[in-house]
Amino acid sequence: MTTGDEIVDATFTALYEHGYADLTMAAIGEEFDKSTSLIHYHFDSKEDLLATCLETILDDFLDDLEDDPDADPADRLLRLAELVVGGTGDNGVDEFHTALLELRAQAPYDEALREQLARNDAVWREHIADIVRDGIEQGRFREVDPEHFAALFRSAIEGAQSHNVILGEDAPCEEAIAGIEELLIRELLVEDERTGDAAA
Amino acid sequence: MTTGDEIVDATFTALYEHGYADLTMAAIGEEFDKSTSLIHYHFDSKEDLLATCLETILDDFLDDLEDDPDADPADRLLRLAELVVGGTGDNGVDEFHTALLELRAQAPYDEALREQLARNDAVWREHIADIVRDGIEQGRFREVDPEHFAALFRSAIEGAQSHNVILGEDAPCEEAIAGIEELLIRELLVEDERTGDAAA
């Protein structure tokens, strides 16, 4: 793990522990195993650090996804949805999503955060639209508007992630995932493929 | 407007102005035209007040919606989506949605908030599922699972609302609304109704 990645990890842990209002460089330093001076060496300000965090987590997510462009496009969408909504299932992910939700809620008050979130969102929507284009090209998906699907799909899976973080066991995310699979992904399939399971 | 409603309004204005971390009873009192003692008379604590706020806004929303059970079910879903995602279009709504997003992000740290949001979410999902059941009964919608659709639909429209608040003009909500109309609502229609516009 690079020093930069370690700083990002420390920042998200501190954000979860202290909340955004009390997120100081000192609080981040406490979660960081090396010298706090390294944080100041790498980042000019908390805003700069948070924007970099958001960039890093998107890059890491897309790397970890190991998205195989030759895999079935319906499988690729379902895997994406499951990872975004439920995470990998260990506790660390819920803390991470909780911290991420708090960062998002601060964006209307912080231009640097907002700009980075907008850049992430554009990359993210393009990634989804590309999967849809692949599916259409391969003749597996119907001719839908890839941008409209991408905007809807990212709102649905990020919305479900928020519901998972906010409501916990009172609103099991299984129903949202089932809806995403049955009513968004399966409906993309061309008519004669729609009888089987979407991602079987 | 009742005193209770005025207190709720003052709370949301104060929340938008000060942020959750600095939301004190005194700050709420400053946005309230009558005596602050009335707030203390009506509510035991800030947590109690915020939970009531969330309950009130859901009730008000469902009232304002003037949802007509005899109207076309696809129209009802589209109207719901447009109101939740974009609000009524005046600036007040963006401030309200911004404050609401911040409240939601605090729920993992505040059990009373979380419980009220979970109650709201259950009412909300049931309202959507009922529209789907009506549509199926009337023979307009296909036989989908109403609970799965409701879980997906509420995540999609609340997710799009958050994207609208967070990203502003960098991510026009028109694409998400178009996706919701074309790919969620229209797909509900039985085959022989699907050629026209979903909600025409």
mmCIF file of C-alpha atoms in Angstrom:
data_model
loop_
_atom_site.group_PDB
_atom_site.id
_atom_site.type_symbol
_atom_site.label_atom_id
_atom_site.label_comp_id
_atom_site.label_asym_id
_atom_site.label_seq_id
_atom_site.Cartn_x
_atom_site.Cartn_y
_atom_site.Cartn_z
ATOM 1 C CA MET A 1 0.000 0.000 0.000
ATOM 2 C CA THR A 2 1.432 3.393 -0.943
ATOM 3 C CA THR A 3 1.681 6.222 1.579
ATOM 4 C CA GLY A 4 -1.063 7.995 -0.356
ATOM 5 C CA ASP A 5 -3.378 4.980 0.027
ATOM 6 C CA GLU A 6 -2.568 4.775 3.749
ATOM 7 C CA ILE A 7 -3.507 8.453 4.153
ATOM 8 C CA VAL A 8 -6.797 7.843 2.331
ATOM 9 C CA ASP A 9 -7.550 4.899 4.643
ATOM 10 C CA ALA A 10 -6.717 6.980 7.720
ATOM 11 C CA THR A 11 -8.977 9.775 6.458
ATOM 12 C CA PHE A 12 -11.995 7.508 6.032
ATOM 13 C CA THR A 13 -11.453 5.899 9.439
ATOM 14 C CA ALA A 14 -11.199 9.351 11.054
ATOM 15 C CA LEU A 15 -14.260 10.553 9.155
ATOM 16 C CA TYR A 16 -16.287 7.604 10.421
ATOM 17 C CA GLU A 17 -14.988 8.000 14.007
ATOM 18 C CA HIS A 18 -15.332 11.781 14.333
ATOM 19 C CA GLY A 19 -17.870 12.869 11.720
ATOM 20 C CA TYR A 20 -17.177 15.573 9.141
ATOM 21 C CA ALA A 21 -17.619 18.485 11.561
ATOM 22 C CA ASP A 22 -14.751 17.219 13.752
ATOM 23 C CA LEU A 23 -12.539 15.882 10.991
ATOM 24 C CA THR A 24 -9.220 17.669 11.569
ATOM 25 C CA MET A 25 -5.793 16.951 10.115
ATOM 26 C CA ALA A 26 -4.796 15.965 13.698
ATOM 27 C CA ALA A 27 -7.651 13.424 13.876
ATOM 28 C CA ILE A 28 -6.520 11.957 10.546
ATOM 29 C CA GLY A 29 -2.940 11.871 11.858
ATOM 30 C CA GLU A 30 -4.052 9.742 14.811
ATOM 31 C CA GLU A 31 -5.310 7.038 12.435
ATOM 32 C CA PHE A 32 -2.102 7.164 10.391
ATOM 33 C CA ASP A 33 0.843 4.954 11.408
ATOM 34 C CA LYS A 34 3.547 7.210 10.007
ATOM 35 C CA SER A 35 4.440 10.824 10.793
ATOM 36 C CA THR A 36 1.632 13.368 10.428
ATOM 37 C CA SER A 37 4.094 15.617 8.618
ATOM 38 C CA LEU A 38 3.813 13.226 5.675
ATOM 39 C CA ILE A 39 0.111 14.158 5.356
ATOM 40 C CA HIS A 40 1.005 17.840 5.191
ATOM 41 C CA TYR A 41 3.767 17.002 2.717
ATOM 42 C CA HIS A 42 1.285 15.245 0.405
ATOM 43 C CA PHE A 43 -1.733 17.546 0.813
ATOM 44 C CA ASP A 44 -2.131 21.302 1.090
ATOM 45 C CA SER A 45 -5.427 21.252 2.950
ATOM 46 C CA LYS A 46 -8.221 19.041 4.244
ATOM 47 C CA GLU A 47 -10.273 19.927 1.152
ATOM 48 C CA ASP A 48 -7.411 18.876 -1.132
ATOM 49 C CA LEU A 49 -7.037 15.622 0.825
ATOM 50 C CA LEU A 50 -10.769 14.814 0.684
ATOM 51 C CA ALA A 51 -10.971 15.453 -3.057
ATOM 52 C CA THR A 52 -7.994 13.131 -3.580
ATOM 53 C CA CYS A 53 -9.666 10.519 -1.363
ATOM 54 C CA LEU A 54 -12.728 10.541 -3.586
ATOM 55 C CA GLU A 55 -10.598 10.191 -6.712
ATOM 56 C CA THR A 56 -8.629 7.317 -5.170
ATOM 57 C CA ILE A 57 -11.646 5.344 -4.020
ATOM 58 C CA LEU A 58 -13.202 5.453 -7.493
ATOM 59 C CA ASP A 59 -9.927 4.308 -9.100
ATOM 60 C CA ASP A 60 -9.540 1.559 -6.483
ATOM 61 C CA PHE A 61 -13.136 0.453 -6.919
ATOM 62 C CA LEU A 62 -12.804 0.181 -10.692
ATOM 63 C CA ASP A 63 -9.512 -1.746 -10.239
ATOM 64 C CA ASP A 64 -10.940 -4.100 -7.603
ATOM 65 C CA LEU A 65 -13.954 -4.724 -9.777
ATOM 66 C CA GLU A 66 -11.728 -6.640 -12.205
ATOM 67 C CA ASP A 67 -14.420 -5.948 -14.735
ATOM 68 C CA ASP A 68 -13.870 -8.282 -17.660
ATOM 69 C CA PRO A 69 -15.054 -6.628 -20.910
ATOM 70 C CA ASP A 70 -15.539 -10.107 -22.413
ATOM 71 C CA ALA A 71 -17.839 -11.276 -19.613
ATOM 72 C CA ASP A 72 -21.594 -11.305 -20.037
ATOM 73 C CA PRO A 73 -22.814 -7.681 -19.839
ATOM 74 C CA ALA A 74 -25.787 -8.604 -17.604
ATOM 75 C CA ASP A 75 -23.374 -10.331 -15.206
ATOM 76 C CA ARG A 76 -21.145 -7.264 -15.225
ATOM 77 C CA LEU A 77 -24.058 -4.977 -14.265
ATOM 78 C CA LEU A 78 -25.279 -7.322 -11.538
ATOM 79 C CA ARG A 79 -21.801 -7.652 -10.022
ATOM 80 C CA LEU A 80 -21.475 -3.863 -10.025
ATOM 81 C CA ALA A 81 -24.842 -3.465 -8.306
ATOM 82 C CA GLU A 82 -24.068 -6.055 -5.630
ATOM 83 C CA LEU A 83 -20.698 -4.502 -4.822
ATOM 84 C CA VAL A 84 -22.046 -0.941 -4.657
ATOM 85 C CA VAL A 85 -25.179 -1.743 -2.669
ATOM 86 C CA GLY A 86 -23.899 -4.304 -0.203
ATOM 87 C CA GLY A 87 -20.141 -3.958 -0.282
ATOM 88 C CA THR A 88 -18.044 -7.029 0.400
ATOM 89 C CA GLY A 89 -20.008 -7.748 3.558
ATOM 90 C CA ASP A 90 -17.350 -7.089 6.198
ATOM 91 C CA ASN A 91 -17.925 -4.332 8.753
ATOM 92 C CA GLY A 92 -15.228 -2.134 7.288
ATOM 93 C CA VAL A 93 -17.390 -1.516 4.257
ATOM 94 C CA ASP A 94 -20.369 -0.214 6.208
ATOM 95 C CA GLU A 95 -18.109 2.267 7.995
ATOM 96 C CA PHE A 96 -16.686 3.267 4.646
ATOM 97 C CA HIS A 97 -20.131 3.747 3.067
ATOM 98 C CA THR A 98 -21.292 5.678 6.140
ATOM 99 C CA ALA A 99 -18.323 8.021 5.839
ATOM 100 C CA LEU A 100 -18.900 8.330 2.098
ATOM 101 C CA LEU A 101 -22.547 9.299 2.646
ATOM 102 C CA GLU A 102 -21.486 12.015 5.059
ATOM 103 C CA LEU A 103 -18.968 13.377 2.543
ATOM 104 C CA ARG A 104 -21.655 13.450 -0.142
ATOM 105 C CA ALA A 105 -24.012 15.332 2.159
ATOM 106 C CA GLN A 106 -21.298 17.983 2.643
ATOM 107 C CA ALA A 107 -20.828 18.550 -1.082
ATOM 108 C CA PRO A 108 -23.474 21.309 -1.375
ATOM 109 C CA TYR A 109 -21.365 23.323 1.108
ATOM 110 C CA ASP A 110 -17.900 22.550 -0.327
ATOM 111 C CA GLU A 111 -17.106 23.336 -3.961
ATOM 112 C CA ALA A 112 -13.913 21.212 -4.150
ATOM 113 C CA LEU A 113 -15.799 18.163 -2.896
ATOM 114 C CA ARG A 114 -18.676 18.831 -5.251
ATOM 115 C CA GLU A 115 -16.391 19.130 -8.277
ATOM 116 C CA GLN A 116 -14.604 15.878 -7.484
ATOM 117 C CA LEU A 117 -17.908 14.056 -6.923
ATOM 118 C CA ALA A 118 -19.121 15.377 -10.281
ATOM 119 C CA ARG A 119 -15.951 14.073 -11.978
ATOM 120 C CA ASN A 120 -16.395 10.685 -10.294
ATOM 121 C CA ASP A 121 -20.032 10.596 -11.323
ATOM 122 C CA ALA A 122 -19.152 11.255 -14.969
ATOM 123 C CA VAL A 123 -16.578 8.415 -15.012
ATOM 124 C CA TRP A 124 -19.000 6.131 -13.243
ATOM 125 C CA ARG A 125 -21.922 6.826 -15.619
ATOM 126 C CA GLU A 126 -19.634 6.355 -18.612
ATOM 127 C CA HIS A 127 -18.467 2.987 -17.248
ATOM 128 C CA ILE A 128 -22.089 1.818 -16.946
ATOM 129 C CA ALA A 129 -23.069 3.231 -20.358
ATOM 130 C CA ASP A 130 -20.118 1.369 -21.923
ATOM 131 C CA ILE A 131 -21.373 -1.946 -20.534
ATOM 132 C CA VAL A 132 -24.800 -1.204 -21.998
ATOM 133 C CA ARG A 133 -23.247 -0.349 -25.401
ATOM 134 C CA ASP A 134 -21.278 -3.622 -25.306
ATOM 135 C CA GLY A 135 -24.498 -5.505 -24.559
ATOM 136 C CA ILE A 136 -26.331 -3.832 -27.436
ATOM 137 C CA GLU A 137 -23.421 -4.463 -29.815
ATOM 138 C CA GLN A 138 -23.316 -8.148 -28.844
ATOM 139 C CA GLY A 139 -27.042 -8.405 -29.524
ATOM 140 C CA ARG A 140 -27.813 -9.347 -25.905
ATOM 141 C CA PHE A 141 -29.413 -6.016 -24.882
ATOM 142 C CA ARG A 142 -32.280 -4.144 -26.468
ATOM 143 C CA GLU A 143 -31.656 -0.766 -28.089
ATOM 144 C CA VAL A 144 -32.062 1.446 -25.027
ATOM 145 C CA ASP A 145 -30.481 4.857 -24.511
ATOM 146 C CA PRO A 146 -27.176 3.987 -22.753
ATOM 147 C CA GLU A 147 -26.932 7.405 -21.039
ATOM 148 C CA HIS A 148 -30.468 7.265 -19.698
ATOM 149 C CA PHE A 149 -29.902 3.748 -18.430
ATOM 150 C CA ALA A 150 -26.597 4.752 -16.828
ATOM 151 C CA ALA A 151 -28.127 7.754 -15.047
ATOM 152 C CA LEU A 152 -30.979 5.616 -13.726
ATOM 153 C CA PHE A 153 -28.774 2.659 -12.795
ATOM 154 C CA ARG A 154 -26.252 4.710 -10.842
ATOM 155 C CA SER A 155 -29.048 6.533 -8.989
ATOM 156 C CA ALA A 156 -30.699 3.186 -8.183
ATOM 157 C CA ILE A 157 -27.564 1.442 -6.887
ATOM 158 C CA GLU A 158 -26.180 4.442 -4.997
ATOM 159 C CA GLY A 159 -29.649 5.127 -3.604
ATOM 160 C CA ALA A 160 -29.860 1.512 -2.430
ATOM 161 C CA GLN A 161 -26.392 1.826 -0.884
ATOM 162 C CA SER A 162 -27.577 4.886 1.070
ATOM 163 C CA HIS A 163 -30.717 3.079 2.185
ATOM 164 C CA ASN A 164 -28.547 0.199 3.345
ATOM 165 C CA VAL A 165 -26.303 2.518 5.366
ATOM 166 C CA ILE A 166 -29.156 4.631 6.756
ATOM 167 C CA LEU A 167 -31.807 2.039 7.523
ATOM 168 C CA GLY A 168 -29.739 -1.073 8.199
ATOM 169 C CA GLU A 169 -31.737 -4.203 8.901
ATOM 170 C CA ASP A 170 -35.067 -2.336 8.853
ATOM 171 C CA ALA A 171 -34.891 -2.191 5.077
ATOM 172 C CA PRO A 172 -33.072 -5.274 3.834
ATOM 173 C CA CYS A 173 -31.169 -4.431 0.680
ATOM 174 C CA GLU A 174 -32.072 -7.843 -0.787
ATOM 175 C CA GLU A 175 -35.375 -6.449 -2.089
ATOM 176 C CA ALA A 176 -33.681 -3.544 -3.838
ATOM 177 C CA ILE A 177 -31.073 -5.901 -5.319
ATOM 178 C CA ALA A 178 -33.866 -8.244 -6.472
ATOM 179 C CA GLY A 179 -35.642 -5.272 -8.064
ATOM 180 C CA ILE A 180 -32.437 -4.175 -9.793
ATOM 181 C CA GLU A 181 -31.888 -7.675 -11.153
ATOM 182 C CA GLU A 182 -35.486 -8.446 -12.192
ATOM 183 C CA LEU A 183 -36.666 -5.030 -13.340
ATOM 184 C CA LEU A 184 -33.594 -3.196 -14.578
ATOM 185 C CA ILE A 185 -31.036 -5.735 -15.765
ATOM 186 C CA ARG A 186 -33.342 -8.515 -17.002
ATOM 187 C CA GLU A 187 -35.473 -5.973 -18.875
ATOM 188 C CA LEU A 188 -32.399 -4.984 -20.858
ATOM 189 C CA LEU A 189 -32.180 -8.413 -22.414
ATOM 190 C CA VAL A 190 -33.538 -8.930 -25.893
ATOM 191 C CA GLU A 191 -36.899 -10.672 -25.914
ATOM 192 C CA ASP A 192 -35.773 -14.245 -26.589
ATOM 193 C CA GLU A 193 -33.213 -14.215 -23.748
ATOM 194 C CA ARG A 194 -35.627 -12.893 -21.166
ATOM 195 C CA THR A 195 -37.188 -16.202 -20.141
ATOM 196 C CA GLY A 196 -34.128 -17.433 -18.228
ATOM 197 C CA ASP A 197 -32.414 -15.735 -15.314
ATOM 198 C CA ALA A 198 -30.907 -12.371 -16.202
ATOM 199 C CA ALA A 199 -27.444 -13.196 -15.044
ATOM 200 C CA ALA A 200 -27.491 -16.992 -15.103
ATOM 201 C CA MET B 1 -50.094 26.749 9.181
ATOM 202 C CA THR B 2 -50.068 25.207 12.661
ATOM 203 C CA THR B 3 -47.408 26.103 15.214
ATOM 204 C CA GLY B 4 -46.038 22.573 14.806
ATOM 205 C CA ASP B 5 -45.656 23.118 11.039
ATOM 206 C CA GLU B 6 -43.962 26.474 11.632
ATOM 207 C CA ILE B 7 -41.471 24.814 13.974
ATOM 208 C CA VAL B 8 -40.748 22.157 11.349
ATOM 209 C CA ASP B 9 -40.152 24.886 8.728
ATOM 210 C CA ALA B 10 -37.855 26.786 11.107
ATOM 211 C CA THR B 11 -35.913 23.584 11.802
ATOM 212 C CA PHE B 12 -35.246 22.869 8.143
ATOM 213 C CA THR B 13 -34.217 26.463 7.473
ATOM 214 C CA ALA B 14 -31.847 26.374 10.465
ATOM 215 C CA LEU B 15 -30.487 22.984 9.374
ATOM 216 C CA TYR B 16 -29.711 24.329 5.906
ATOM 217 C CA GLU B 17 -28.177 27.547 7.286
ATOM 218 C CA HIS B 18 -26.056 26.048 10.062
ATOM 219 C CA GLY B 19 -25.526 22.389 9.178
ATOM 220 C CA TYR B 20 -26.344 19.520 11.517
ATOM 221 C CA ALA B 21 -23.266 19.985 13.716
ATOM 222 C CA ASP B 22 -24.341 23.534 14.645
ATOM 223 C CA LEU B 23 -28.073 22.935 14.750
ATOM 224 C CA THR B 24 -29.046 24.123 18.230
ATOM 225 C CA MET B 25 -32.491 24.844 19.667
ATOM 226 C CA ALA B 26 -31.374 28.503 19.774
ATOM 227 C CA ALA B 27 -30.572 28.443 16.033
ATOM 228 C CA ILE B 28 -33.997 26.971 15.340
ATOM 229 C CA GLY B 29 -35.558 29.643 17.567
ATOM 230 C CA GLU B 30 -33.952 32.358 15.426
ATOM 231 C CA GLU B 31 -35.829 31.094 12.360
ATOM 232 C CA PHE B 32 -39.099 30.891 14.287
ATOM 233 C CA ASP B 33 -41.396 33.940 14.433
ATOM 234 C CA LYS B 34 -43.001 33.111 17.768
ATOM 235 C CA SER B 35 -41.469 32.596 21.210
ATOM 236 C CA THR B 36 -38.736 29.970 21.451
ATOM 237 C CA SER B 37 -40.431 28.702 24.600
ATOM 238 C CA LEU B 38 -43.125 27.260 22.325
ATOM 239 C CA ILE B 39 -40.519 24.968 20.772
ATOM 240 C CA HIS B 40 -39.541 23.663 24.204
ATOM 241 C CA TYR B 41 -43.230 23.316 25.051
ATOM 242 C CA HIS B 42 -43.823 21.139 21.977
ATOM 243 C CA PHE B 43 -40.600 19.129 21.971
ATOM 244 C CA ASP B 44 -38.466 17.557 24.701
ATOM 245 C CA SER B 45 -35.215 17.540 22.750
ATOM 246 C CA LYS B 46 -33.603 18.237 19.393
ATOM 247 C CA GLU B 47 -33.774 14.502 18.611
ATOM 248 C CA ASP B 48 -37.508 14.464 19.369
ATOM 249 C CA LEU B 49 -38.007 17.545 17.181
ATOM 250 C CA LEU B 50 -36.049 16.106 14.253
ATOM 251 C CA ALA B 51 -37.938 12.802 14.353
ATOM 252 C CA THR B 52 -41.228 14.728 14.314
ATOM 253 C CA CYS B 53 -39.952 16.819 11.410
ATOM 254 C CA LEU B 54 -39.327 13.691 9.376
ATOM 255 C CA GLU B 55 -42.776 12.344 10.174
ATOM 256 C CA THR B 56 -44.394 15.675 9.242
ATOM 257 C CA ILE B 57 -42.620 16.049 5.921
ATOM 258 C CA LEU B 58 -43.705 12.581 4.798
ATOM 259 C CA ASP B 59 -47.340 13.287 5.789
ATOM 260 C CA ASP B 60 -47.217 16.686 4.063
ATOM 261 C CA PHE B 61 -45.655 15.196 0.963
ATOM 262 C CA LEU B 62 -48.312 12.504 0.664
ATOM 263 C CA ASP B 63 -51.030 15.168 1.207
ATOM 264 C CA ASP B 64 -49.523 17.595 -1.328
ATOM 265 C CA LEU B 65 -49.192 14.802 -3.825
ATOM 266 C CA GLU B 66 -52.994 14.719 -4.145
ATOM 267 C CA ASP B 67 -52.513 11.230 -5.448
ATOM 268 C CA ASP B 68 -55.723 10.194 -7.165
ATOM 269 C CA PRO B 69 -56.232 6.407 -6.825
ATOM 270 C CA ASP B 70 -58.393 6.490 -9.959
ATOM 271 C CA ALA B 71 -55.720 8.139 -12.089
ATOM 272 C CA ASP B 72 -53.574 6.135 -14.457
ATOM 273 C CA PRO B 73 -51.027 4.180 -12.344
ATOM 274 C CA ALA B 74 -48.138 4.983 -14.736
ATOM 275 C CA ASP B 75 -49.000 8.693 -14.426
ATOM 276 C CA ARG B 76 -49.058 8.373 -10.644
ATOM 277 C CA LEU B 77 -45.569 6.838 -10.570
ATOM 278 C CA LEU B 78 -44.162 9.419 -12.961
ATOM 279 C CA ARG B 79 -45.610 12.316 -10.973
ATOM 280 C CA LEU B 80 -44.121 10.852 -7.795
ATOM 281 C CA ALA B 81 -40.713 10.505 -9.434
ATOM 282 C CA GLU B 82 -40.727 14.050 -10.799
ATOM 283 C CA LEU B 83 -41.702 15.549 -7.430
ATOM 284 C CA VAL B 84 -39.132 13.547 -5.463
ATOM 285 C CA VAL B 85 -36.237 14.036 -7.872
ATOM 286 C CA GLY B 86 -36.687 17.636 -8.892
ATOM 287 C CA GLY B 87 -39.024 19.131 -6.323
ATOM 288 C CA THR B 88 -41.320 21.921 -7.402
ATOM 289 C CA GLY B 89 -38.404 23.809 -8.924
ATOM 290 C CA ASP B 90 -38.219 26.801 -6.595
ATOM 291 C CA ASN B 91 -35.043 27.379 -4.593
ATOM 292 C CA GLY B 92 -36.692 26.479 -1.314
ATOM 293 C CA VAL B 93 -36.892 22.879 -2.383
ATOM 294 C CA ASP B 94 -33.176 22.534 -3.052
ATOM 295 C CA GLU B 95 -32.435 23.882 0.425
ATOM 296 C CA PHE B 96 -34.974 21.468 1.845
ATOM 297 C CA HIS B 97 -33.491 18.487 -0.019
ATOM 298 C CA THR B 98 -29.983 19.552 1.002
ATOM 299 C CA ALA B 99 -31.038 19.635 4.658
ATOM 300 C CA LEU B 100 -32.820 16.298 4.258
ATOM 301 C CA LEU B 101 -29.697 14.683 2.815
ATOM 302 C CA GLU B 102 -27.663 15.903 5.766
ATOM 303 C CA LEU B 103 -30.241 14.479 8.209
ATOM 304 C CA ARG B 104 -30.122 11.130 6.416
ATOM 305 C CA ALA B 105 -26.334 11.067 6.608
ATOM 306 C CA GLN B 106 -26.581 11.534 10.399
ATOM 307 C CA ALA B 107 -28.939 8.580 10.857
ATOM 308 C CA PRO B 108 -26.169 5.983 11.366
ATOM 309 C CA TYR B 109 -25.092 8.018 14.428
ATOM 310 C CA ASP B 110 -28.575 8.770 15.845
ATOM 311 C CA GLU B 111 -30.956 5.943 16.712
ATOM 312 C CA ALA B 112 -34.112 8.134 16.977
ATOM 313 C CA LEU B 113 -33.480 9.578 13.511
ATOM 314 C CA ARG B 114 -32.767 6.139 12.090
ATOM 315 C CA GLU B 115 -35.977 4.676 13.520
ATOM 316 C CA GLN B 116 -38.114 7.498 12.113
ATOM 317 C CA LEU B 117 -36.457 7.241 8.695
ATOM 318 C CA ALA B 118 -37.146 3.494 8.737
ATOM 319 C CA ARG B 119 -40.834 4.139 9.544
ATOM 320 C CA ASN B 120 -41.015 6.714 6.725
ATOM 321 C CA ASP B 121 -39.342 4.311 4.339
ATOM 322 C CA ALA B 122 -41.868 1.553 5.142
ATOM 323 C CA VAL B 123 -44.842 3.909 4.486
ATOM 324 C CA TRP B 124 -43.200 5.148 1.337
ATOM 325 C CA ARG B 125 -42.467 1.688 -0.086
ATOM 326 C CA GLU B 126 -46.007 0.575 0.734
ATOM 327 C CA HIS B 127 -47.435 3.613 -1.091
ATOM 328 C CA ILE B 128 -45.438 2.720 -4.219
ATOM 329 C CA ALA B 129 -46.263 -0.993 -3.973
ATOM 330 C CA ASP B 130 -49.978 -0.105 -3.733
ATOM 331 C CA ILE B 131 -49.809 1.849 -6.995
ATOM 332 C CA VAL B 132 -48.161 -1.171 -8.646
ATOM 333 C CA ARG B 133 -50.856 -3.494 -7.256
ATOM 334 C CA ASP B 134 -53.553 -1.148 -8.603
ATOM 335 C CA GLY B 135 -51.878 -1.196 -12.001
ATOM 336 C CA ILE B 136 -51.700 -4.996 -12.049
ATOM 337 C CA GLU B 137 -55.326 -5.293 -10.924
ATOM 338 C CA GLN B 138 -56.442 -2.901 -13.673
ATOM 339 C CA GLY B 139 -54.580 -4.990 -16.216
ATOM 340 C CA ARG B 140 -52.273 -2.115 -17.162
ATOM 341 C CA PHE B 141 -49.110 -3.444 -15.476
ATOM 342 C CA ARG B 142 -47.403 -6.785 -15.884
ATOM 343 C CA GLU B 143 -47.285 -9.223 -12.958
ATOM 344 C CA VAL B 144 -44.136 -7.946 -11.260
ATOM 345 C CA ASP B 145 -43.307 -8.286 -7.566
ATOM 346 C CA PRO B 146 -44.738 -5.048 -6.083
ATOM 347 C CA GLU B 147 -42.307 -5.056 -3.120
ATOM 348 C CA HIS B 148 -39.254 -5.540 -5.313
ATOM 349 C CA PHE B 149 -40.434 -2.790 -7.632
ATOM 350 C CA ALA B 150 -41.135 -0.469 -4.686
ATOM 351 C CA ALA B 151 -37.688 -1.049 -3.139
ATOM 352 C CA LEU B 152 -35.994 -0.390 -6.481
ATOM 353 C CA PHE B 153 -38.177 2.602 -7.370
ATOM 354 C CA ARG B 154 -37.677 4.396 -4.056
ATOM 355 C CA SER B 155 -33.902 3.822 -4.227
ATOM 356 C CA ALA B 156 -33.848 5.130 -7.795
ATOM 357 C CA ILE B 157 -35.858 8.309 -7.141
ATOM 358 C CA GLU B 158 -34.257 9.137 -3.802
ATOM 359 C CA GLY B 159 -30.840 8.373 -5.293
ATOM 360 C CA ALA B 160 -31.598 10.736 -8.184
ATOM 361 C CA GLN B 161 -32.746 13.381 -5.686
ATOM 362 C CA SER B 162 -29.404 13.068 -3.864
ATOM 363 C CA HIS B 163 -27.500 13.301 -7.139
ATOM 364 C CA ASN B 164 -29.485 16.414 -7.961
ATOM 365 C CA VAL B 165 -28.635 18.017 -4.612
ATOM 366 C CA ILE B 166 -24.987 16.922 -4.612
ATOM 367 C CA LEU B 167 -23.963 17.441 -8.219
ATOM 368 C CA GLY B 168 -26.277 20.233 -9.340
ATOM 369 C CA GLU B 169 -25.956 21.211 -12.966
ATOM 370 C CA ASP B 170 -23.003 18.883 -13.561
ATOM 371 C CA ALA B 171 -25.392 15.953 -13.620
ATOM 372 C CA PRO B 172 -28.722 17.098 -15.030
ATOM 373 C CA CYS B 173 -31.512 15.123 -13.408
ATOM 374 C CA GLU B 174 -33.368 15.009 -16.747
ATOM 375 C CA GLU B 175 -31.394 11.923 -17.784
ATOM 376 C CA ALA B 176 -32.272 10.061 -14.593
ATOM 377 C CA ILE B 177 -35.935 11.074 -14.945
ATOM 378 C CA ALA B 178 -35.891 9.930 -18.579
ATOM 379 C CA GLY B 179 -34.378 6.605 -17.477
ATOM 380 C CA ILE B 180 -37.029 6.218 -14.774
ATOM 381 C CA GLU B 181 -39.798 6.889 -17.279
ATOM 382 C CA GLU B 182 -38.453 4.795 -20.165
ATOM 383 C CA LEU B 183 -36.873 1.909 -18.303
ATOM 384 C CA LEU B 184 -38.802 1.541 -15.069
ATOM 385 C CA ILE B 185 -42.327 2.834 -15.574
ATOM 386 C CA ARG B 186 -42.851 2.016 -19.249
ATOM 387 C CA GLU B 187 -41.476 -1.491 -18.708
ATOM 388 C CA LEU B 188 -44.240 -2.091 -16.190
ATOM 389 C CA LEU B 189 -46.885 -1.739 -18.868
ATOM 390 C CA VAL B 190 -48.379 -4.861 -20.384
ATOM 391 C CA GLU B 191 -47.007 -5.629 -23.815
ATOM 392 C CA ASP B 192 -49.768 -4.112 -25.978
ATOM 393 C CA GLU B 193 -49.630 -0.740 -24.158
ATOM 394 C CA ARG B 194 -45.878 -0.370 -24.430
ATOM 395 C CA THR B 195 -45.710 1.133 -27.905
ATOM 396 C CA GLY B 196 -47.052 4.557 -26.861
ATOM 397 C CA ASP B 197 -45.599 6.869 -24.239
ATOM 398 C CA ALA B 198 -45.580 5.352 -20.758
ATOM 399 C CA ALA B 199 -47.544 8.107 -19.163
ATOM 400 C CA ALA B 200 -49.344 9.601 -22.127
#
